[in-house]
Amino acid sequence: MTMKKLSVLLGLALATGAAFALQSPDRQLDVSVLVNPDQTLSYSIKRNGQPVLLPSPLGLKLAGADFSQGLKLAGTSPVRPVSERYTMAVGKRGVIQYRANEQVYSLVNAAGHKMEVAFRVSDDGVAFRYVVAEPRLASKRFVGETTGFAFDPKTRAFLQPMAVAKSGWGKTNPSYEEHYQVDMPVGQPAPLKAGWVFPALFRSGETWVALTEANMDGSFHASRLATDSPGGVYRIDGPTSPEVFTNGGLLAETAGTLVTPWRVIAVGALSTVMDSTLGTDLAAPAVPFDAKLIRPGHASWSWPLLKDEATVFDVQKKFIDYAVDMKWDYTLVDAEWDRQIGYAKMAELARYAAARGVGVLVWYNSAGAWNDAPQTPRNQLLTRDARVKEFARLRKMGVKGVKIDFFGGDGASMIRYYVDILKDAAAAGLLVNFHGATLPRGLERTFPNLMTAEAIRGFEFTTFDQKDHDAVAPHAVNAAMIRNLFDPMDFTPMVFGDMGQIKRLTRNGFELAQSVLFLSGIQHFAEIPEGMASVPEYVRSFLRDLPRRWDDSRFLAGYPGSHVVLARQAGSSWYVAGVNAEQGERTVELDLSFIGKRKGAMITDGAGQREFSQAELQSGKVRVTLKPRGGFVAVFR
């Protein structure tokens, strides 16, 4: 196209309000941005020429500046190719190459204020964000946004409700700990009237869509999808008023340039969406952190089965010995350690563990005024001076990391608290695990010391109530396919026996498979030494040799709430794992040709509910039959 023709087309586009369609590098995805006749802004997405998102609204509202209406297109930037290579210690892939095409659309509102909307389109999806640098707005205070995602009415949704703030035990909600609602029609209101959490998954014919957000730097609040989605149009909504650090702000506000997080839309076949890394592709690059201290691994942990009473010196010493026997990297000492063990004896435990090659991790209550949970230590991390002092003390004691629990939601001041903790922990050389927490939204790329975060109704809930355990099999599939899609997840899996009054319905193969299916920088296993002693030596050997990080991952088969099979690579070895959440047997057809001509050693369920068996699994195209609520792992070395 000649420059003269391009100039004519651009002039026509500006006059009519239309904008050029932006394509993915492989030309399979198209995004169109349009200023509508009523001077509102919208976008739409097609895959292979077929609609994925129907015309969907865009726009921001700031105090003193409305960018949701009265808009005119002032210009479009040239399409800019984006290419970035980065590494991850935590996640589905060790080395990631991100390629996309970017275009920036400049808008002016009726008052002449300027806003930019930047779009990126990669082969696996679309992302966009708003930027307001308008110098006439001395303060840019967020009021709301009209951003939406319009689905065809026949689309199906797979969503987790957002909990109501300050509800639940100790007023510790919201903590992304509800059960998923699966395969429901779009447009169904959120049952708790507090919206739907990210990631949000949708199926439109043969195309799947996953929504999330990324690049949280502490300057913006976290979002969710609104409770109501009339006509299948889901809109971005913000946190509710209680979701703040004590006396802190709820919504974003800045005297400088206002930049929203990236709104991320993974698009494609189910395998494309499941293998996507957009959640970290759009996150900020890593801050400096000593590479020698980035140690993903596995941890022993007494609390899930033994609770607070076991947080005593002798029991924790036993769990350190357990970690040594299992060749695991860490022991997590949970709530009440400051009162039931004490700092001096904890330092002794850390020295004992270090002499045996095990690192000690310790628990904290995040609390200021946002929760009533009584567990200690609490109120130790509320200011930077307090954090620096406490973290320095821990490092001197030989502690390797912290688990911090019971956060207060998604307000801007609460997100800033997360980021401030990560910064101060990084400066002290400490690893971090957030519990009772929000979705990380790519923070694990920006802060390599963030090993994992809960943000899921994890295994511990199944120890409290039989009803919760009865629902755990489909919930675990959803956790692997939706919650764990972009960010690490501390589900704390795997128990091989019954749990007191709770009758375990999952089979042992299901439990073992979670060690591979779930991605967590530190995998905290719930099983105790007595339970581990009950399984065959080949199972213990598998868990001793289980890789700490993965080089690559592939989705092989599955459907939310039903079953899932994934493959993960570590060096020259491939690990394949799958679970069946249904009450009947399921046979899955797998194409393992990518592994090459190799035979795998498979561990799966035996004849009884608590039995294992071994078999050989050939690579290539194979069929694997999974028992009801059963599973398998296979290793190809």
XYZ file of C-alpha atoms in Angstrom:
637
model
C 0.000 0.000 0.000
C 1.418 3.410 -0.946
C 1.814 6.124 1.664
C -0.698 8.243 -0.282
C -3.360 5.500 -0.115
C -2.603 4.908 3.577
C -3.025 8.617 4.279
C -6.375 8.689 2.471
C -7.612 5.627 4.389
C -6.496 7.085 7.711
C -8.286 10.316 6.965
C -11.444 8.392 6.100
C -11.149 6.364 9.298
C -10.821 9.464 11.465
C -13.765 11.090 9.762
C -16.092 8.101 10.116
C -14.904 6.999 13.552
C -13.726 3.604 12.311
C -10.293 2.218 13.111
C -8.203 -0.332 11.276
C -8.578 -3.929 12.410
C -5.549 -5.159 14.347
C -4.442 -8.738 13.648
C -2.444 -11.324 15.552
C 0.940 -12.344 14.114
C -0.600 -15.557 12.728
C -3.575 -13.575 11.318
C -6.115 -15.814 13.072
C -7.397 -13.143 15.491
C -8.796 -9.749 14.498
C -9.711 -6.850 16.768
C -11.772 -3.934 15.520
C -12.080 -0.692 17.501
C -14.874 1.713 16.659
C -16.190 5.092 17.753
C -19.911 4.525 17.389
C -22.406 7.046 15.949
C -23.446 7.919 19.529
C -19.775 8.787 20.269
C -19.143 5.826 22.548
C -16.202 3.479 22.054
C -16.417 -0.259 21.398
C -14.318 -3.191 20.195
C -14.991 -6.657 18.833
C -12.931 -9.808 18.303
C -13.053 -12.435 15.565
C -11.235 -15.755 15.289
C -10.801 -17.096 11.762
C -13.444 -14.626 10.637
C -16.030 -15.791 13.175
C -17.240 -13.534 16.024
C -15.812 -14.293 19.463
C -16.749 -11.088 21.273
C -19.600 -9.032 19.850
C -19.252 -5.224 19.908
C -18.271 -4.568 23.518
C -18.110 -1.248 25.367
C -14.929 0.611 26.305
C -14.527 3.702 28.459
C -13.390 5.274 31.721
C -14.912 7.769 34.102
C -12.595 9.953 36.162
C -13.518 12.726 38.534
C -13.893 15.721 36.227
C -13.366 13.771 33.022
C -15.799 11.402 31.307
C -14.171 9.116 28.746
C -17.233 6.905 28.289
C -19.168 9.174 25.909
C -18.754 12.203 23.684
C -15.617 10.631 22.226
C -13.836 11.317 18.973
C -10.951 9.368 17.477
C -7.961 11.724 17.305
C -5.482 9.281 15.793
C -4.056 5.788 15.666
C -0.437 4.822 16.027
C 1.326 2.611 13.508
C 1.100 -1.076 14.294
C 4.133 -1.970 16.390
C 5.410 -5.541 16.698
C 6.106 -6.557 20.296
C 8.613 -9.314 20.990
C 9.817 -10.226 24.450
C 11.650 -13.218 25.870
C 11.632 -13.783 29.624
C 12.199 -16.558 32.128
C 10.038 -17.833 34.975
C 10.991 -19.978 37.950
C 7.324 -20.529 38.790
C 4.708 -21.566 36.253
C 3.966 -23.760 33.265
C 6.996 -22.713 31.206
C 10.565 -21.762 32.064
C 11.430 -19.655 29.010
C 8.603 -17.724 27.388
C 8.558 -15.891 24.061
C 5.775 -13.329 23.772
C 4.915 -11.930 20.340
C 2.106 -9.509 19.616
C 1.055 -6.584 17.472
C 0.208 -3.354 19.280
C -1.738 -0.295 18.230
C -2.667 2.733 20.321
C -5.928 4.623 19.742
C -6.066 8.272 20.853
C -9.462 9.643 21.897
C -10.682 13.061 23.021
C -13.855 13.674 24.998
C -16.302 16.568 24.743
C -14.123 18.689 27.052
C -11.049 18.079 24.918
C -9.392 15.758 27.432
C -7.257 13.034 25.889
C -7.229 9.294 26.629
C -5.321 6.492 24.921
C -6.366 2.862 24.608
C -3.545 0.460 23.765
C -4.449 -2.893 22.201
C -2.181 -5.905 21.763
C -3.082 -9.005 19.797
C -1.037 -12.187 20.110
C -1.699 -15.626 18.631
C -3.387 -16.682 21.888
C -5.419 -13.602 22.711
C -6.018 -9.903 23.115
C -5.108 -7.354 25.782
C -5.883 -3.672 26.214
C -5.397 -0.927 28.761
C -6.279 2.730 29.235
C -3.726 5.507 29.678
C -4.654 9.033 30.778
C -1.785 11.538 30.886
C -3.954 14.639 30.374
C -1.984 17.559 31.928
C -5.145 19.577 32.595
C -6.241 16.945 35.121
C -4.048 17.644 38.117
C -5.510 14.623 39.896
C -6.768 11.598 38.031
C -9.253 9.921 40.347
C -10.923 6.776 39.056
C -14.722 6.726 39.346
C -15.732 3.801 37.129
C -15.355 2.145 33.770
C -17.714 0.907 31.101
C -15.438 -1.879 29.880
C -17.413 -4.945 28.868
C -17.227 -8.323 27.161
C -20.268 -9.123 24.999
C -20.846 -12.819 24.304
C -23.252 -14.537 21.950
C -26.299 -15.690 23.965
C -25.443 -19.352 23.253
C -22.083 -19.025 25.050
C -21.522 -21.064 28.211
C -19.798 -19.699 31.325
C -17.520 -21.282 33.955
C -17.249 -18.826 36.825
C -16.490 -18.499 40.538
C -18.669 -16.112 42.560
C -16.949 -13.343 44.493
C -17.595 -13.533 48.239
C -19.084 -10.588 50.125
C -16.421 -8.518 51.881
C -16.108 -8.984 55.659
C -18.282 -12.104 55.610
C -17.223 -15.601 56.619
C -15.049 -16.792 59.487
C -13.290 -13.916 61.234
C -14.606 -11.531 58.542
C -11.814 -12.827 56.286
C -13.699 -12.674 52.967
C -13.249 -12.017 50.115
C -10.505 -14.548 49.496
C -11.491 -16.173 46.179
C -12.633 -19.335 47.990
C -16.032 -20.194 46.514
C -17.007 -23.168 44.358
C -17.165 -22.708 40.590
C -20.443 -22.708 38.709
C -19.872 -24.728 35.551
C -21.399 -24.730 32.076
C -24.114 -22.211 32.853
C -25.734 -19.869 30.324
C -24.208 -16.418 30.052
C -26.188 -13.681 31.711
C -26.879 -15.545 34.934
C -26.392 -13.184 37.918
C -23.687 -13.909 40.493
C -25.413 -15.643 43.430
C -23.686 -13.683 46.214
C -24.352 -10.324 44.501
C -20.656 -9.434 44.721
C -19.653 -10.316 41.153
C -17.475 -13.018 39.576
C -13.731 -13.423 40.114
C -10.918 -13.702 37.577
C -9.977 -15.815 35.732
C -13.380 -16.213 34.079
C -13.786 -18.924 31.448
C -16.281 -19.068 28.561
C -17.034 -21.436 25.672
C -18.504 -20.094 22.445
C -18.855 -22.992 20.027
C -15.351 -24.314 19.341
C -13.724 -21.183 20.749
C -12.818 -20.711 24.396
C -12.202 -17.373 26.113
C -10.492 -16.699 29.448
C -10.642 -13.246 31.052
C -8.235 -11.879 33.632
C -6.094 -8.808 34.294
C -2.357 -8.313 34.647
C 0.360 -5.827 35.575
C -0.581 -4.819 39.106
C 2.056 -2.403 40.383
C 0.265 -1.186 43.503
C -1.116 1.957 41.877
C -4.484 0.497 40.920
C -7.256 -1.514 42.519
C -8.068 -5.060 41.394
C -11.268 -5.717 39.494
C -13.840 -8.446 38.924
C -16.837 -9.009 36.656
C -20.068 -7.345 37.743
C -22.910 -9.325 39.326
C -25.317 -8.717 36.450
C -24.565 -9.408 32.795
C -27.784 -8.645 30.911
C -27.792 -10.058 27.412
C -24.480 -11.805 28.014
C -22.524 -8.549 28.385
C -20.118 -8.887 31.333
C -18.741 -5.617 32.653
C -15.699 -4.776 34.745
C -16.566 -3.888 38.319
C -14.435 -2.629 41.191
C -13.961 -3.599 44.828
C -16.493 -2.750 47.529
C -15.967 -0.172 50.264
C -14.695 -2.527 53.048
C -11.862 -3.869 50.849
C -9.176 -1.447 52.005
C -6.117 -1.242 54.189
C -7.081 0.535 57.414
C -7.969 4.129 56.470
C -6.660 3.472 52.949
C -8.080 4.299 49.538
C -10.489 2.114 47.599
C -10.040 3.161 43.959
C -7.048 4.278 41.925
C -5.935 7.898 42.135
C -2.761 9.597 40.929
C -1.305 13.019 40.237
C 0.697 11.531 37.380
C -0.300 9.313 34.482
C -3.164 6.934 35.182
C -2.482 3.501 33.667
C -4.957 0.701 34.185
C -3.943 -2.946 34.404
C -4.083 -4.868 31.132
C -7.499 -6.424 30.522
C -6.520 -9.866 29.221
C -8.625 -12.033 26.882
C -7.119 -15.422 25.995
C -8.816 -16.757 22.848
C -8.630 -20.006 20.893
C -9.174 -23.718 21.015
C -9.272 -25.091 24.552
C -5.649 -26.239 24.231
C -4.572 -22.751 23.123
C -6.239 -21.098 26.106
C -4.998 -23.706 28.589
C -1.407 -23.328 27.327
C -1.511 -19.517 27.239
C 0.922 -17.441 29.313
C -0.784 -14.079 28.752
C -1.202 -13.569 32.500
C 2.561 -13.125 32.862
C 3.249 -11.900 29.304
C 1.478 -8.659 30.209
C 3.033 -8.320 33.674
C 5.971 -6.035 34.422
C 9.484 -7.508 34.201
C 11.149 -8.875 37.307
C 12.589 -6.644 40.002
C 16.150 -7.515 41.109
C 16.278 -10.542 43.391
C 19.179 -12.830 44.221
C 18.816 -15.757 41.811
C 20.364 -18.127 44.356
C 17.391 -17.482 46.678
C 14.732 -18.309 44.063
C 14.201 -21.892 45.152
C 10.914 -23.463 44.119
C 10.307 -26.718 45.918
C 8.138 -28.975 48.031
C 7.222 -28.593 51.684
C 6.039 -30.688 54.609
C 3.296 -29.050 56.640
C 1.479 -30.186 59.767
C -1.454 -27.773 59.891
C -4.015 -29.180 57.397
C -4.547 -32.440 59.272
C -3.237 -31.551 62.744
C -4.298 -27.866 63.000
C -3.030 -25.213 65.465
C -2.323 -27.655 68.290
C 0.556 -29.171 66.301
C 2.455 -25.897 66.002
C 4.855 -26.894 68.764
C 8.584 -27.517 68.748
C 8.637 -31.328 68.869
C 5.996 -31.794 66.155
C 7.683 -29.298 63.835
C 11.023 -31.009 64.354
C 9.346 -34.255 63.321
C 8.059 -32.569 60.169
C 11.552 -31.333 59.350
C 12.751 -34.933 59.601
C 9.817 -35.901 57.367
C 10.962 -33.365 54.751
C 14.494 -34.777 54.954
C 13.202 -38.307 54.378
C 11.098 -37.168 51.387
C 13.951 -35.017 49.983
C 11.666 -31.998 50.175
C 12.979 -28.470 50.406
C 10.941 -26.804 53.136
C 8.862 -27.192 56.272
C 6.081 -24.672 56.835
C 5.396 -23.745 60.479
C 1.908 -22.295 60.682
C -0.145 -20.043 62.967
C 0.653 -19.509 66.643
C 4.354 -20.345 66.285
C 5.301 -17.125 68.069
C 3.297 -18.134 71.170
C 3.617 -21.923 71.073
C 7.263 -22.136 69.975
C 8.706 -18.633 70.318
C 11.336 -16.774 68.354
C 14.333 -18.299 70.140
C 13.170 -21.883 69.675
C 12.135 -21.104 66.083
C 15.697 -20.012 65.402
C 16.809 -23.339 66.848
C 14.401 -25.172 64.533
C 15.719 -23.205 61.553
C 19.300 -24.171 62.423
C 18.269 -27.810 62.850
C 16.543 -27.754 59.465
C 19.375 -25.936 57.677
C 21.902 -28.523 58.869
C 19.754 -31.116 57.052
C 19.210 -29.115 53.872
C 15.657 -27.984 54.694
C 14.409 -24.392 54.798
C 11.868 -23.170 57.345
C 8.878 -21.020 56.374
C 6.715 -19.211 58.955
C 3.120 -17.923 59.030
C 1.796 -14.388 59.702
C -1.636 -12.815 60.039
C -1.783 -9.833 57.673
C -4.272 -8.156 59.921
C -4.968 -4.637 60.745
C -8.645 -3.823 61.099
C -9.915 -5.856 58.132
C -10.209 -9.242 59.872
C -11.041 -10.590 63.315
C -8.985 -13.781 63.024
C -7.156 -14.190 66.351
C -4.165 -16.227 65.136
C -0.732 -14.744 65.694
C 1.713 -13.295 64.823
C -0.549 -10.421 63.774
C -0.027 -6.681 63.317
C 3.698 -7.251 62.698
C 3.737 -6.217 59.025
C 1.514 -3.149 58.865
C 4.192 -0.504 58.305
C 7.375 -0.509 56.318
C 9.498 0.049 59.421
C 7.813 -2.904 61.154
C 8.244 -5.149 58.098
C 11.892 -4.280 57.616
C 12.582 -4.995 61.279
C 10.625 -8.274 61.314
C 12.040 -9.535 58.031
C 15.587 -8.759 59.139
C 14.942 -10.695 62.333
C 13.680 -13.684 60.351
C 16.693 -13.672 58.055
C 19.005 -13.587 61.059
C 17.103 -16.580 62.469
C 17.649 -18.478 59.207
C 14.011 -18.437 58.083
C 13.636 -18.681 54.285
C 10.179 -17.316 53.683
C 6.804 -16.141 54.980
C 3.218 -17.231 54.523
C 0.902 -14.263 55.098
C -2.829 -14.854 55.563
C -6.263 -13.187 55.847
C -6.029 -10.210 53.493
C -8.885 -7.757 53.127
C -9.821 -7.675 49.445
C -9.015 -5.763 46.289
C -9.003 -2.033 47.079
C -6.109 0.055 45.787
C -4.604 0.404 49.269
C -4.824 -3.358 49.836
C -3.111 -4.099 46.498
C -0.429 -1.596 47.519
C -0.004 -3.581 50.759
C 0.634 -6.775 48.788
C 3.204 -5.024 46.610
C 4.909 -3.337 49.564
C 5.228 -6.696 51.329
C 6.772 -8.236 48.221
C 9.242 -5.367 47.860
C 10.360 -5.512 51.477
C 10.533 -9.302 51.467
C 12.622 -9.181 48.274
C 15.009 -6.711 49.900
C 15.361 -9.135 52.824
C 15.794 -12.150 50.548
C 12.592 -13.838 51.732
C 10.175 -15.957 49.702
C 6.451 -15.167 49.967
C 3.210 -17.153 49.976
C -0.067 -15.191 50.173
C -3.077 -16.966 51.739
C -6.642 -15.823 52.208
C -5.639 -13.599 49.341
C -6.502 -12.141 45.980
C -5.469 -13.588 42.618
C -1.782 -12.764 41.919
C -2.510 -11.344 38.425
C 1.059 -11.864 37.178
C 2.830 -10.558 40.286
C 4.942 -13.738 40.289
C 6.767 -12.453 37.203
C 7.414 -9.009 38.638
C 8.457 -10.374 42.029
C 10.396 -13.639 41.624
C 10.190 -14.143 45.407
C 6.408 -14.675 45.149
C 6.286 -18.456 45.132
C 2.548 -19.004 45.337
C -0.827 -17.707 46.517
C -3.975 -19.438 47.673
C -6.955 -17.610 46.104
C -8.818 -20.928 45.889
C -11.054 -23.027 48.100
C -8.175 -25.337 48.838
C -7.746 -28.723 50.472
C -8.094 -27.403 54.034
C -11.834 -26.837 53.513
C -12.305 -30.551 52.855
C -11.032 -31.286 56.370
C -13.767 -29.172 57.980
C -16.938 -30.491 56.384
C -18.012 -33.655 54.545
C -20.097 -31.623 52.086
C -17.002 -29.684 51.046
C -15.065 -32.877 50.561
C -17.864 -34.432 48.503
C -17.470 -31.552 46.024
C -13.671 -31.587 45.877
C -13.167 -33.786 42.787
C -14.855 -31.490 40.223
C -13.562 -28.480 42.142
C -9.976 -29.717 41.752
C -10.466 -30.009 37.987
C -11.771 -26.436 37.888
C -8.877 -25.284 40.044
C -6.390 -26.777 37.579
C -8.128 -25.464 34.463
C -9.387 -22.041 35.606
C -7.780 -20.708 38.796
C -4.326 -22.140 38.006
C -4.502 -21.073 34.364
C -2.160 -18.072 34.645
C -0.992 -17.828 38.253
C 0.512 -20.184 40.853
C -1.989 -21.744 43.243
C -1.404 -23.040 46.766
C -4.172 -25.646 46.867
C -2.087 -27.671 49.399
C -2.981 -31.054 47.890
C -2.606 -34.740 48.564
C -3.754 -36.997 51.388
C -3.770 -40.788 51.093
C -5.877 -41.717 54.139
C -9.160 -40.643 55.682
C -9.337 -37.455 57.720
C -10.933 -38.123 61.078
C -14.681 -37.903 60.595
C -14.290 -36.939 56.921
C -14.597 -39.856 54.512
C -12.363 -39.248 51.502
C -14.119 -40.007 48.206
C -11.203 -39.407 45.859
C -8.941 -42.352 45.092
C -5.218 -42.346 45.735
C -4.376 -41.853 42.050
C -6.462 -38.668 42.059
C -4.545 -37.389 45.071
C -1.114 -38.203 43.622
C -1.908 -36.637 40.245
C -2.459 -33.247 41.878
C 1.273 -33.052 42.632
C 1.824 -32.574 38.879
C -1.456 -30.962 37.817
C -1.285 -28.027 40.245
C 1.298 -25.305 39.676
C 2.801 -23.777 42.810
C 6.295 -22.430 43.334
C 6.304 -24.219 46.667
C 3.943 -27.189 46.755
C 2.787 -27.652 50.356
C 1.720 -31.267 50.718
C -1.019 -31.970 53.255
C -0.117 -35.592 53.972
C 1.540 -36.326 57.328
C 4.372 -38.839 57.963
C 2.013 -41.617 59.103
C -0.075 -41.333 55.936
C 2.981 -41.233 53.708
C 4.300 -44.390 55.391
C 1.140 -46.239 54.303
C 1.803 -45.962 50.545
C 4.146 -48.115 48.436
C 7.803 -47.188 48.201
C 7.458 -46.447 44.478
C 4.969 -43.671 45.328
C 7.331 -42.143 47.877
C 10.159 -42.429 45.345
C 8.044 -40.584 42.767
C 7.422 -37.750 45.233
C 11.088 -37.556 46.209
C 12.132 -37.142 42.586
C 9.313 -34.802 41.534
C 10.757 -31.722 39.758
C 10.673 -28.364 41.531
C 10.045 -26.354 38.363
C 8.814 -27.035 34.846
C 10.354 -26.179 31.474
C 7.188 -26.678 29.447
C 3.554 -27.739 29.781
C 0.869 -29.044 27.438
C -2.865 -29.449 27.819
C -3.833 -32.895 26.523
C -7.504 -33.425 27.372
C -10.242 -32.221 29.649
C -13.399 -30.310 30.364
C -14.111 -28.121 33.398
C -15.722 -30.008 36.250
C -15.205 -33.352 34.526
C -11.578 -34.356 33.871
C -8.197 -32.969 32.948
C -4.904 -34.402 31.628
C -1.729 -32.313 31.397
C 1.891 -32.981 30.444
C 4.833 -31.154 32.009
C 8.475 -31.245 30.981
C 11.524 -31.042 33.243
C 14.789 -31.378 31.377
C 14.586 -34.461 29.177
C 11.724 -35.994 31.190
C 7.996 -35.648 30.656
C 5.417 -36.069 33.403
C 1.823 -36.789 32.372
C -0.977 -36.583 34.943
C -4.734 -36.772 34.820
C -7.810 -37.012 37.036
C -11.428 -38.023 36.529
C -13.903 -36.155 38.728
C -16.926 -38.135 37.625
C -18.650 -41.014 39.406
C -18.164 -43.395 36.487
C -15.071 -44.581 34.619
C -13.715 -42.396 31.833
C -11.411 -43.391 28.990
C -9.324 -40.563 27.539
C -7.521 -40.640 24.214
C -4.107 -38.987 24.429
C -1.603 -38.096 21.739
C 1.819 -38.424 23.369
C 3.742 -38.390 20.095
C 5.566 -35.207 21.143
C 7.421 -37.246 23.777
C 9.112 -39.395 21.144
C 9.403 -43.162 21.215
C 9.613 -43.854 24.920
C 7.953 -46.037 27.508
C 6.591 -44.405 30.615
C 6.234 -45.729 34.151
C 2.640 -45.134 35.221
C 1.226 -45.065 38.746
C -2.540 -45.258 38.920
C -5.351 -46.559 41.096
C -5.487 -50.132 42.266
C -8.557 -52.259 42.803
C -9.423 -50.730 46.172
C -10.250 -47.133 47.072
C -6.910 -46.675 48.854
C -4.696 -48.781 46.602
C -2.129 -47.980 43.943
C -0.971 -50.008 40.957
C 1.853 -49.731 38.440
C 1.751 -50.154 34.686
C 3.699 -49.259 31.566
C 2.464 -46.513 29.265
C 3.712 -46.278 25.695
C 4.115 -42.896 24.012
C 2.242 -42.153 20.791
C -1.533 -42.296 20.591
C -2.859 -44.109 23.652
C -6.054 -44.707 25.609
C -6.047 -44.433 29.400
C -9.013 -45.508 31.528
C -9.515 -43.597 34.766
C -11.510 -44.993 37.658
C -14.312 -42.913 39.216
C -12.693 -40.015 41.094
C -9.358 -41.577 40.176
C -6.204 -40.466 38.473
C -2.719 -41.314 37.282
C 0.809 -40.033 36.808
C 3.284 -41.296 34.229
C 6.968 -40.458 33.883
C 8.832 -40.683 30.573
C 12.546 -40.345 31.258
